[in-house]
Structure formats: structure tokens, C-alpha cells
Amino acid sequence: RALLEVAASNISRFISSDNHNLRYLGVTGLAQIVQVNASYAAEHQMVVVDCLEDPDESLKRKTLDLLFRMTNPQNVVVVVDKMTFYLRTSVDSHLRRELVQRITSLAERFAPDNEWYVN
């Protein structure tokens, strides 16, 4: 348990790096930790969200995937807002289709109330 906490903390340093390759490595590593227990990644959510500003499309896709895996009832609104923004701005039909599926899944699983779900 403590090992996963230390690993997530160290991996977050990669995500915070200015080096694109280290950021990609960090997102990939944190995605592996999330598969074991998503709570270890929760405190690093804002650092992960910053990766969406990277110009590299592969890092953005990897980051959106990680955010999907990290979603819980407490952060669903923020994550869905980020995904909706990329849905509106993306021209990639495959990414758009994937985002619609993920947004729908998250809304069904974690909607804070019916009004939010419908909107």
C-alpha cells in the first residue's frame, strides 16, 4: 500500500515535467497505478489535467483515457467538462466517438443529480 503511494508521488513528478517524453511516461505509469487503485491518483488530478494543454495529440489521448479511469463521484463534473471541451474541438471522428461513449458512461455512473445528467 505504501509502495503504491510512493510510486504515484514519484510518477507525478514525471507528469509535472516540461519534457514531453517524461510527461507521457508519467501518464502511462499513473494509468497503471489507477488500474490497481484509483484513489492513489486522485491527488494528482490537476497535474494530469494540465497534460491536456500539451500540443501532442498522443499525450492528450492518453491523458483523456487516464482521466476517464480516475473519475469518481467527486470529480465527475470536472472530467466531463474537460471531455466535452475536447469533443467540441476535435475533428478526429474516432476520438469524438470515443469521447461520446465515455461521457455517456460517466454520466450514467456518476451523475450528481438528474438535472446535470440531462444537461
PDB file of C-alpha atoms in Angstrom:
ATOM      1  CA  ARG A   1       0.000   0.000   0.000  1.00  0.00           C
ATOM      2  CA  ALA A   2       2.698   2.497   0.966  1.00  0.00           C
ATOM      3  CA  LEU A   3       4.678   1.441  -2.095  1.00  0.00           C
ATOM      4  CA  LEU A   4       1.826   2.495  -4.395  1.00  0.00           C
ATOM      5  CA  GLU A   5       1.611   5.875  -2.651  1.00  0.00           C
ATOM      6  CA  VAL A   6       5.331   6.454  -3.140  1.00  0.00           C
ATOM      7  CA  ALA A   7       5.120   5.301  -6.755  1.00  0.00           C
ATOM      8  CA  ALA A   8       2.195   7.647  -7.510  1.00  0.00           C
ATOM      9  CA  SER A   9       4.016  10.531  -5.860  1.00  0.00           C
ATOM     10  CA  ASN A  10       7.193   9.912  -7.846  1.00  0.00           C
ATOM     11  CA  ILE A  11       5.297   9.422 -11.091  1.00  0.00           C
ATOM     12  CA  SER A  12       3.553  12.756 -10.572  1.00  0.00           C
ATOM     13  CA  ARG A  13       6.974  14.392 -10.883  1.00  0.00           C
ATOM     14  CA  PHE A  14       7.233  12.979 -14.401  1.00  0.00           C
ATOM     15  CA  ILE A  15       3.805  14.399 -15.232  1.00  0.00           C
ATOM     16  CA  SER A  16       4.879  17.821 -13.955  1.00  0.00           C
ATOM     17  CA  SER A  17       8.000  17.808 -16.125  1.00  0.00           C
ATOM     18  CA  ASP A  18       8.485  20.205 -19.030  1.00  0.00           C
ATOM     19  CA  ASN A  19       9.827  17.280 -21.046  1.00  0.00           C
ATOM     20  CA  HIS A  20       7.104  15.822 -23.258  1.00  0.00           C
ATOM     21  CA  ASN A  21       8.503  12.282 -23.118  1.00  0.00           C
ATOM     22  CA  LEU A  22       8.595  12.306 -19.310  1.00  0.00           C
ATOM     23  CA  ARG A  23       5.026  13.565 -19.187  1.00  0.00           C
ATOM     24  CA  TYR A  24       3.915  10.724 -21.461  1.00  0.00           C
ATOM     25  CA  LEU A  25       5.797   8.235 -19.294  1.00  0.00           C
ATOM     26  CA  GLY A  26       4.186   9.712 -16.170  1.00  0.00           C
ATOM     27  CA  VAL A  27       0.661   9.494 -17.567  1.00  0.00           C
ATOM     28  CA  THR A  28       1.318   5.912 -18.638  1.00  0.00           C
ATOM     29  CA  GLY A  29       2.685   4.999 -15.200  1.00  0.00           C
ATOM     30  CA  LEU A  30      -0.172   6.627 -13.341  1.00  0.00           C
ATOM     31  CA  ALA A  31      -2.632   4.777 -15.591  1.00  0.00           C
ATOM     32  CA  GLN A  32      -1.063   1.518 -14.400  1.00  0.00           C
ATOM     33  CA  ILE A  33      -1.471   2.536 -10.760  1.00  0.00           C
ATOM     34  CA  VAL A  34      -5.094   3.545 -11.371  1.00  0.00           C
ATOM     35  CA  GLN A  35      -5.811   0.013 -12.565  1.00  0.00           C
ATOM     36  CA  VAL A  36      -4.797  -1.231  -9.112  1.00  0.00           C
ATOM     37  CA  ASN A  37      -6.474   1.515  -7.082  1.00  0.00           C
ATOM     38  CA  ALA A  38      -7.777   4.820  -8.457  1.00  0.00           C
ATOM     39  CA  SER A  39      -7.527   6.582  -5.102  1.00  0.00           C
ATOM     40  CA  TYR A  40      -3.735   6.819  -5.416  1.00  0.00           C
ATOM     41  CA  ALA A  41      -4.086   9.021  -8.469  1.00  0.00           C
ATOM     42  CA  ALA A  42      -6.831  11.310  -7.166  1.00  0.00           C
ATOM     43  CA  GLU A  43      -4.481  13.809  -5.546  1.00  0.00           C
ATOM     44  CA  HIS A  44      -2.641  14.222  -8.856  1.00  0.00           C
ATOM     45  CA  GLN A  45      -5.762  15.024 -10.900  1.00  0.00           C
ATOM     46  CA  MET A  46      -4.931  18.681 -11.533  1.00  0.00           C
ATOM     47  CA  VAL A  47      -1.415  17.826 -12.720  1.00  0.00           C
ATOM     48  CA  VAL A  48      -2.937  15.269 -15.080  1.00  0.00           C
ATOM     49  CA  VAL A  49      -5.442  17.829 -16.391  1.00  0.00           C
ATOM     50  CA  ASP A  50      -2.518  20.126 -17.238  1.00  0.00           C
ATOM     51  CA  CYS A  51      -1.286  17.485 -19.691  1.00  0.00           C
ATOM     52  CA  LEU A  52      -4.311  18.265 -21.852  1.00  0.00           C
ATOM     53  CA  GLU A  53      -2.596  21.549 -22.749  1.00  0.00           C
ATOM     54  CA  ASP A  54       0.297  19.700 -24.383  1.00  0.00           C
ATOM     55  CA  PRO A  55       0.300  20.084 -28.179  1.00  0.00           C
ATOM     56  CA  ASP A  56       0.978  16.363 -28.685  1.00  0.00           C
ATOM     57  CA  GLU A  57      -2.213  14.519 -29.645  1.00  0.00           C
ATOM     58  CA  SER A  58      -0.998  11.146 -28.342  1.00  0.00           C
ATOM     59  CA  LEU A  59      -0.394  12.632 -24.895  1.00  0.00           C
ATOM     60  CA  LYS A  60      -3.848  14.261 -24.947  1.00  0.00           C
ATOM     61  CA  ARG A  61      -5.488  10.929 -25.813  1.00  0.00           C
ATOM     62  CA  LYS A  62      -3.532   9.119 -23.111  1.00  0.00           C
ATOM     63  CA  THR A  63      -4.471  11.845 -20.617  1.00  0.00           C
ATOM     64  CA  LEU A  64      -8.174  11.672 -21.528  1.00  0.00           C
ATOM     65  CA  ASP A  65      -8.021   7.907 -21.033  1.00  0.00           C
ATOM     66  CA  LEU A  66      -6.389   8.350 -17.624  1.00  0.00           C
ATOM     67  CA  LEU A  67      -8.970  10.959 -16.576  1.00  0.00           C
ATOM     68  CA  PHE A  68     -11.731   8.538 -17.555  1.00  0.00           C
ATOM     69  CA  ARG A  69     -10.177   5.863 -15.339  1.00  0.00           C
ATOM     70  CA  MET A  70      -9.693   8.339 -12.467  1.00  0.00           C
ATOM     71  CA  THR A  71     -13.293   9.567 -12.464  1.00  0.00           C
ATOM     72  CA  ASN A  72     -15.348   9.235  -9.304  1.00  0.00           C
ATOM     73  CA  PRO A  73     -18.471  10.947  -7.903  1.00  0.00           C
ATOM     74  CA  GLN A  74     -16.370  13.833  -6.555  1.00  0.00           C
ATOM     75  CA  ASN A  75     -14.632  14.778  -9.819  1.00  0.00           C
ATOM     76  CA  VAL A  76     -17.119  13.694 -12.495  1.00  0.00           C
ATOM     77  CA  VAL A  77     -18.238  17.249 -13.310  1.00  0.00           C
ATOM     78  CA  VAL A  78     -14.670  18.460 -13.931  1.00  0.00           C
ATOM     79  CA  VAL A  79     -13.704  15.416 -16.000  1.00  0.00           C
ATOM     80  CA  VAL A  80     -16.857  15.518 -18.129  1.00  0.00           C
ATOM     81  CA  ASP A  81     -16.353  19.255 -18.717  1.00  0.00           C
ATOM     82  CA  LYS A  82     -12.819  18.582 -19.990  1.00  0.00           C
ATOM     83  CA  MET A  83     -14.009  15.739 -22.209  1.00  0.00           C
ATOM     84  CA  THR A  84     -16.875  17.853 -23.554  1.00  0.00           C
ATOM     85  CA  PHE A  85     -14.436  20.619 -24.461  1.00  0.00           C
ATOM     86  CA  TYR A  86     -12.327  18.161 -26.481  1.00  0.00           C
ATOM     87  CA  LEU A  87     -15.432  16.683 -28.050  1.00  0.00           C
ATOM     88  CA  ARG A  88     -16.411  20.147 -29.320  1.00  0.00           C
ATOM     89  CA  THR A  89     -12.948  21.000 -30.629  1.00  0.00           C
ATOM     90  CA  SER A  90     -11.773  17.692 -32.099  1.00  0.00           C
ATOM     91  CA  VAL A  91     -12.009  16.964 -35.791  1.00  0.00           C
ATOM     92  CA  ASP A  92     -10.978  13.318 -35.348  1.00  0.00           C
ATOM     93  CA  SER A  93     -14.162  11.243 -35.786  1.00  0.00           C
ATOM     94  CA  HIS A  94     -12.712   8.256 -33.900  1.00  0.00           C
ATOM     95  CA  LEU A  95     -11.791  10.419 -30.902  1.00  0.00           C
ATOM     96  CA  ARG A  96     -15.192  12.121 -30.980  1.00  0.00           C
ATOM     97  CA  ARG A  97     -16.988   8.762 -30.990  1.00  0.00           C
ATOM     98  CA  GLU A  98     -14.835   7.531 -28.102  1.00  0.00           C
ATOM     99  CA  LEU A  99     -15.462  10.720 -26.105  1.00  0.00           C
ATOM    100  CA  VAL A 100     -19.231  10.445 -26.574  1.00  0.00           C
ATOM    101  CA  GLN A 101     -19.138   6.864 -25.283  1.00  0.00           C
ATOM    102  CA  ARG A 102     -17.029   7.802 -22.280  1.00  0.00           C
ATOM    103  CA  ILE A 103     -19.040  10.910 -21.394  1.00  0.00           C
ATOM    104  CA  THR A 104     -22.233   8.866 -21.567  1.00  0.00           C
ATOM    105  CA  SER A 105     -20.741   6.128 -19.409  1.00  0.00           C
ATOM    106  CA  LEU A 106     -19.521   8.604 -16.784  1.00  0.00           C
ATOM    107  CA  ALA A 107     -22.861  10.431 -16.729  1.00  0.00           C
ATOM    108  CA  GLU A 108     -24.730   7.169 -16.195  1.00  0.00           C
ATOM    109  CA  ARG A 109     -22.382   6.023 -13.423  1.00  0.00           C
ATOM    110  CA  PHE A 110     -21.654   9.223 -11.518  1.00  0.00           C
ATOM    111  CA  ALA A 111     -24.255  11.912 -12.314  1.00  0.00           C
ATOM    112  CA  PRO A 112     -24.552  14.155  -9.235  1.00  0.00           C
ATOM    113  CA  ASP A 113     -28.247  14.783  -9.973  1.00  0.00           C
ATOM    114  CA  ASN A 114     -30.849  14.341 -12.717  1.00  0.00           C
ATOM    115  CA  GLU A 115     -30.582  17.937 -13.962  1.00  0.00           C
ATOM    116  CA  TRP A 116     -26.844  17.578 -14.577  1.00  0.00           C
ATOM    117  CA  TYR A 117     -27.408  14.233 -16.290  1.00  0.00           C
ATOM    118  CA  VAL A 118     -29.922  15.708 -18.723  1.00  0.00           C
ATOM    119  CA  ASN A 119     -27.850  18.800 -19.483  1.00  0.00           C
TER     120      ASN A 119
END
